[in-house]
Every structure is written in C-alpha cells, then in structure tokens.
Amino acid sequence: MEAQNRDALIAQLTDLGAQSASLTALFQQRAAAGYGLGVSDMKALDLLMRNGPQTAGQLGTALGLTSGAVTGIADRLIRRGFARRETDAADRRRVLLSADFAVLSSGPNVYQWIGEAFQTLHDSLTTEQLEFLVRYQEQSIALTQEAVERLVRSE
C-alpha cells in the first residue's frame, strides 16, 4: 500500500510540475507582452536585475542566444527605457548592459499581484516546510540546468 501511495504521489508531483511549468511559461509570455517585450527580453532583464550589469556575451551565454539576438534584446530593452548601455569602468573597451531600476520602479508592475499572493502562501508555511521547499527548488533548478546543458551539447 505504501509503494502504491508513493507511486501515486510521484505521478501527481510530475503532473503538477508540468502544469506549473506550462502556466509559468504562459504567465511570463503575458507579462512580457504587458511591457511590450518578448520572453527572451524579460529573461535578459531578469538576469540584469539579479546579477547586475552584463556584457552581450555574458547574456548570450546565460540565455543560449547569439550575439545578434542579444543585440536585438538590448535594443528593445533600451528603447523601452528598461536598460541602458554603459562603459565598463574596469575596461573602457567593454560595453555593459544594465537594468534601469528607476524606470522599472516608476511604471506598472505586472508581477506585484502574484508576488503578494506567493508571499501570503509562504507566510502560511512553517520554517521546516520552507526549508524543504528551498532544497527541492535548488535541486530542481540544478536538474533543469543539467537538462538544458545536455540539449545544448546535443545540438
């Protein structure tokens, strides 16, 4: 009985993961469109916001895109005012793309409602539950990163 329950839970978890991934992709697509951007543009902006200024090469590597595609992304982000090009203070030959937090914080935030809803969900969990979820997410991210790298290697 225990094995059947475990198998059923794993099947349910697998299905829920697929549903979550699909809905997250749909949300990201709609959120990006709300800013007049594409999903790759938003992913680049997310990297700039979380990791700080990046070269086109760094963004291309992180996103798995060509330098030409990254140039298009940079141009769109700059045109919308969400990012700017700046010279690297450490190496004036390098150009960095950086997020413009002032512009981003001054406009509408399509992520606000979902962020607040998840905060409410997180507030309802115990510290132990949160610790488990953090471990699960970290391991899920590592597995997904490995899957991406395998796909890249097979191209």
PDB file of C-alpha atoms in Angstrom:
ATOM      1  CA  MET A   1       0.000   0.000   0.000  1.00  0.00           C
ATOM      2  CA  GLU A   2       2.848   2.384   0.877  1.00  0.00           C
ATOM      3  CA  ALA A   3       4.513   1.780  -2.514  1.00  0.00           C
ATOM      4  CA  GLN A   4       1.248   2.441  -4.380  1.00  0.00           C
ATOM      5  CA  ASN A   5       0.691   5.669  -2.453  1.00  0.00           C
ATOM      6  CA  ARG A   6       4.274   6.741  -3.135  1.00  0.00           C
ATOM      7  CA  ASP A   7       3.917   5.964  -6.858  1.00  0.00           C
ATOM      8  CA  ALA A   8       0.641   7.915  -6.968  1.00  0.00           C
ATOM      9  CA  LEU A   9       2.251  10.878  -5.211  1.00  0.00           C
ATOM     10  CA  ILE A  10       5.211  10.850  -7.608  1.00  0.00           C
ATOM     11  CA  ALA A  11       2.832  10.732 -10.588  1.00  0.00           C
ATOM     12  CA  GLN A  12       0.832  13.617  -9.112  1.00  0.00           C
ATOM     13  CA  LEU A  13       4.009  15.606  -8.434  1.00  0.00           C
ATOM     14  CA  THR A  14       5.170  15.020 -12.013  1.00  0.00           C
ATOM     15  CA  ASP A  15       1.824  16.214 -13.379  1.00  0.00           C
ATOM     16  CA  LEU A  16       1.775  19.245 -11.076  1.00  0.00           C
ATOM     17  CA  GLY A  17       5.312  20.143 -12.148  1.00  0.00           C
ATOM     18  CA  ALA A  18       4.269  20.040 -15.808  1.00  0.00           C
ATOM     19  CA  GLN A  19       1.212  22.181 -15.082  1.00  0.00           C
ATOM     20  CA  SER A  20       3.313  24.673 -13.132  1.00  0.00           C
ATOM     21  CA  ALA A  21       5.913  24.890 -15.907  1.00  0.00           C
ATOM     22  CA  SER A  22       3.221  25.489 -18.547  1.00  0.00           C
ATOM     23  CA  LEU A  23       1.425  28.131 -16.503  1.00  0.00           C
ATOM     24  CA  THR A  24       4.709  29.843 -15.627  1.00  0.00           C
ATOM     25  CA  ALA A  25       5.620  29.992 -19.324  1.00  0.00           C
ATOM     26  CA  LEU A  26       2.175  31.398 -20.163  1.00  0.00           C
ATOM     27  CA  PHE A  27       2.422  33.950 -17.348  1.00  0.00           C
ATOM     28  CA  GLN A  28       5.905  35.012 -18.489  1.00  0.00           C
ATOM     29  CA  GLN A  29       4.679  35.405 -22.060  1.00  0.00           C
ATOM     30  CA  ARG A  30       1.717  37.542 -20.987  1.00  0.00           C
ATOM     31  CA  ALA A  31       3.808  39.564 -18.529  1.00  0.00           C
ATOM     32  CA  ALA A  32       6.430  40.271 -21.194  1.00  0.00           C
ATOM     33  CA  ALA A  33       3.731  41.332 -23.654  1.00  0.00           C
ATOM     34  CA  GLY A  34       2.369  43.697 -20.984  1.00  0.00           C
ATOM     35  CA  TYR A  35       5.715  45.504 -21.122  1.00  0.00           C
ATOM     36  CA  GLY A  36       5.872  45.370 -24.915  1.00  0.00           C
ATOM     37  CA  LEU A  37       8.648  42.770 -24.801  1.00  0.00           C
ATOM     38  CA  GLY A  38       9.235  39.132 -25.630  1.00  0.00           C
ATOM     39  CA  VAL A  39      10.035  36.357 -23.175  1.00  0.00           C
ATOM     40  CA  SER A  40      13.763  36.398 -24.027  1.00  0.00           C
ATOM     41  CA  ASP A  41      13.790  40.144 -23.397  1.00  0.00           C
ATOM     42  CA  MET A  42      12.250  39.616 -19.968  1.00  0.00           C
ATOM     43  CA  LYS A  43      14.675  36.797 -19.140  1.00  0.00           C
ATOM     44  CA  ALA A  44      17.578  39.088 -20.055  1.00  0.00           C
ATOM     45  CA  LEU A  45      16.117  41.870 -17.917  1.00  0.00           C
ATOM     46  CA  ASP A  46      15.702  39.425 -15.030  1.00  0.00           C
ATOM     47  CA  LEU A  47      19.387  38.459 -15.303  1.00  0.00           C
ATOM     48  CA  LEU A  48      20.400  42.127 -15.326  1.00  0.00           C
ATOM     49  CA  MET A  49      18.263  42.843 -12.278  1.00  0.00           C
ATOM     50  CA  ARG A  50      19.503  39.832 -10.290  1.00  0.00           C
ATOM     51  CA  ASN A  51      23.158  39.692 -11.403  1.00  0.00           C
ATOM     52  CA  GLY A  52      23.973  43.289 -12.266  1.00  0.00           C
ATOM     53  CA  PRO A  53      25.454  44.699 -15.467  1.00  0.00           C
ATOM     54  CA  GLN A  54      26.424  42.160 -18.121  1.00  0.00           C
ATOM     55  CA  THR A  55      28.211  42.163 -21.458  1.00  0.00           C
ATOM     56  CA  ALA A  56      26.307  40.980 -24.514  1.00  0.00           C
ATOM     57  CA  GLY A  57      28.479  37.859 -24.469  1.00  0.00           C
ATOM     58  CA  GLN A  58      27.583  37.082 -20.857  1.00  0.00           C
ATOM     59  CA  LEU A  59      23.878  37.487 -21.577  1.00  0.00           C
ATOM     60  CA  GLY A  60      24.176  35.371 -24.705  1.00  0.00           C
ATOM     61  CA  THR A  61      25.859  32.575 -22.791  1.00  0.00           C
ATOM     62  CA  ALA A  62      23.322  32.701 -19.960  1.00  0.00           C
ATOM     63  CA  LEU A  63      20.366  32.728 -22.360  1.00  0.00           C
ATOM     64  CA  GLY A  64      21.826  30.439 -25.009  1.00  0.00           C
ATOM     65  CA  LEU A  65      21.470  33.127 -27.675  1.00  0.00           C
ATOM     66  CA  THR A  66      23.703  34.512 -30.411  1.00  0.00           C
ATOM     67  CA  SER A  67      25.332  37.922 -30.113  1.00  0.00           C
ATOM     68  CA  GLY A  68      22.968  39.194 -32.801  1.00  0.00           C
ATOM     69  CA  ALA A  69      19.940  38.083 -30.829  1.00  0.00           C
ATOM     70  CA  VAL A  70      21.338  39.722 -27.686  1.00  0.00           C
ATOM     71  CA  THR A  71      21.902  42.967 -29.601  1.00  0.00           C
ATOM     72  CA  GLY A  72      18.219  42.933 -30.569  1.00  0.00           C
ATOM     73  CA  ILE A  73      17.220  42.281 -26.967  1.00  0.00           C
ATOM     74  CA  ALA A  74      19.458  45.107 -25.748  1.00  0.00           C
ATOM     75  CA  ASP A  75      17.993  47.491 -28.314  1.00  0.00           C
ATOM     76  CA  ARG A  76      14.415  46.624 -27.283  1.00  0.00           C
ATOM     77  CA  LEU A  77      15.165  46.994 -23.564  1.00  0.00           C
ATOM     78  CA  ILE A  78      16.870  50.335 -24.142  1.00  0.00           C
ATOM     79  CA  ARG A  79      14.069  51.574 -26.419  1.00  0.00           C
ATOM     80  CA  ARG A  80      11.526  50.799 -23.660  1.00  0.00           C
ATOM     81  CA  GLY A  81      13.767  52.527 -21.095  1.00  0.00           C
ATOM     82  CA  PHE A  82      14.289  49.369 -19.019  1.00  0.00           C
ATOM     83  CA  ALA A  83      18.033  49.152 -19.590  1.00  0.00           C
ATOM     84  CA  ARG A  84      20.988  51.233 -20.723  1.00  0.00           C
ATOM     85  CA  ARG A  85      24.398  50.651 -22.226  1.00  0.00           C
ATOM     86  CA  GLU A  86      27.362  51.853 -20.210  1.00  0.00           C
ATOM     87  CA  THR A  87      31.128  51.613 -20.456  1.00  0.00           C
ATOM     88  CA  ASP A  88      32.781  49.158 -18.066  1.00  0.00           C
ATOM     89  CA  ALA A  89      34.765  51.229 -15.566  1.00  0.00           C
ATOM     90  CA  ALA A  90      37.341  48.427 -15.248  1.00  0.00           C
ATOM     91  CA  ASP A  91      37.832  48.054 -19.020  1.00  0.00           C
ATOM     92  CA  ARG A  92      36.679  51.035 -21.079  1.00  0.00           C
ATOM     93  CA  ARG A  93      36.672  48.872 -24.234  1.00  0.00           C
ATOM     94  CA  ARG A  94      33.806  46.766 -22.861  1.00  0.00           C
ATOM     95  CA  VAL A  95      30.185  47.799 -23.012  1.00  0.00           C
ATOM     96  CA  LEU A  96      27.800  46.595 -20.339  1.00  0.00           C
ATOM     97  CA  LEU A  97      24.039  46.424 -20.358  1.00  0.00           C
ATOM     98  CA  SER A  98      22.432  47.322 -17.050  1.00  0.00           C
ATOM     99  CA  ALA A  99      18.865  47.480 -15.773  1.00  0.00           C
ATOM    100  CA  ASP A 100      17.426  50.931 -15.131  1.00  0.00           C
ATOM    101  CA  PHE A 101      15.799  50.381 -11.755  1.00  0.00           C
ATOM    102  CA  ALA A 102      14.408  53.915 -11.577  1.00  0.00           C
ATOM    103  CA  VAL A 103      12.393  53.422 -14.766  1.00  0.00           C
ATOM    104  CA  LEU A 104      11.353  49.907 -13.775  1.00  0.00           C
ATOM    105  CA  SER A 105      10.068  51.002 -10.367  1.00  0.00           C
ATOM    106  CA  SER A 106       8.203  54.018 -11.744  1.00  0.00           C
ATOM    107  CA  GLY A 107       5.846  52.079 -14.027  1.00  0.00           C
ATOM    108  CA  PRO A 108       3.219  49.402 -13.608  1.00  0.00           C
ATOM    109  CA  ASN A 109       4.338  46.109 -12.091  1.00  0.00           C
ATOM    110  CA  VAL A 110       2.594  43.096 -13.622  1.00  0.00           C
ATOM    111  CA  TYR A 111       4.375  40.890 -11.076  1.00  0.00           C
ATOM    112  CA  GLN A 112       3.025  42.651  -7.985  1.00  0.00           C
ATOM    113  CA  TRP A 113      -0.173  40.647  -7.522  1.00  0.00           C
ATOM    114  CA  ILE A 114       1.469  37.251  -7.986  1.00  0.00           C
ATOM    115  CA  GLY A 115       4.370  38.285  -5.754  1.00  0.00           C
ATOM    116  CA  GLU A 116       1.962  39.258  -2.987  1.00  0.00           C
ATOM    117  CA  ALA A 117      -0.069  36.054  -3.450  1.00  0.00           C
ATOM    118  CA  PHE A 118       3.058  33.902  -3.149  1.00  0.00           C
ATOM    119  CA  GLN A 119       4.150  35.878  -0.087  1.00  0.00           C
ATOM    120  CA  THR A 120       0.817  35.038   1.539  1.00  0.00           C
ATOM    121  CA  LEU A 121       1.319  31.362   0.643  1.00  0.00           C
ATOM    122  CA  HIS A 122       4.870  31.409   2.025  1.00  0.00           C
ATOM    123  CA  ASP A 123       3.701  33.114   5.207  1.00  0.00           C
ATOM    124  CA  SER A 124       1.325  30.179   5.804  1.00  0.00           C
ATOM    125  CA  LEU A 125       4.175  27.639   5.842  1.00  0.00           C
ATOM    126  CA  THR A 126       6.370  26.560   8.726  1.00  0.00           C
ATOM    127  CA  THR A 127      10.111  27.172   8.693  1.00  0.00           C
ATOM    128  CA  GLU A 128      10.661  23.429   8.178  1.00  0.00           C
ATOM    129  CA  GLN A 129       8.307  23.404   5.186  1.00  0.00           C
ATOM    130  CA  LEU A 130      10.093  26.402   3.703  1.00  0.00           C
ATOM    131  CA  GLU A 131      13.486  24.744   4.223  1.00  0.00           C
ATOM    132  CA  PHE A 132      12.225  21.633   2.412  1.00  0.00           C
ATOM    133  CA  LEU A 133      10.840  23.702  -0.462  1.00  0.00           C
ATOM    134  CA  VAL A 134      14.114  25.620  -0.802  1.00  0.00           C
ATOM    135  CA  ARG A 135      16.056  22.339  -1.005  1.00  0.00           C
ATOM    136  CA  TYR A 136      13.570  20.940  -3.533  1.00  0.00           C
ATOM    137  CA  GLN A 137      13.732  24.071  -5.683  1.00  0.00           C
ATOM    138  CA  GLU A 138      17.531  24.162  -5.583  1.00  0.00           C
ATOM    139  CA  GLN A 139      17.702  20.537  -6.684  1.00  0.00           C
ATOM    140  CA  SER A 140      15.005  21.069  -9.349  1.00  0.00           C
ATOM    141  CA  ILE A 141      16.936  24.031 -10.738  1.00  0.00           C
ATOM    142  CA  ALA A 142      20.162  22.008 -10.826  1.00  0.00           C
ATOM    143  CA  LEU A 143      18.421  19.153 -12.674  1.00  0.00           C
ATOM    144  CA  THR A 144      16.814  21.549 -15.138  1.00  0.00           C
ATOM    145  CA  GLN A 145      20.148  23.301 -15.728  1.00  0.00           C
ATOM    146  CA  GLU A 146      21.724  19.922 -16.479  1.00  0.00           C
ATOM    147  CA  ALA A 147      18.886  19.140 -18.899  1.00  0.00           C
ATOM    148  CA  VAL A 148      19.470  22.456 -20.693  1.00  0.00           C
ATOM    149  CA  GLU A 149      23.193  21.751 -20.922  1.00  0.00           C
ATOM    150  CA  ARG A 150      22.506  18.278 -22.345  1.00  0.00           C
ATOM    151  CA  LEU A 151      20.271  19.795 -25.019  1.00  0.00           C
ATOM    152  CA  VAL A 152      22.945  22.356 -25.891  1.00  0.00           C
ATOM    153  CA  ARG A 153      25.585  19.646 -26.168  1.00  0.00           C
ATOM    154  CA  SER A 154      23.376  17.575 -28.467  1.00  0.00           C
ATOM    155  CA  GLU A 155      22.798  20.421 -30.944  1.00  0.00           C
TER     156      GLU A 155
END
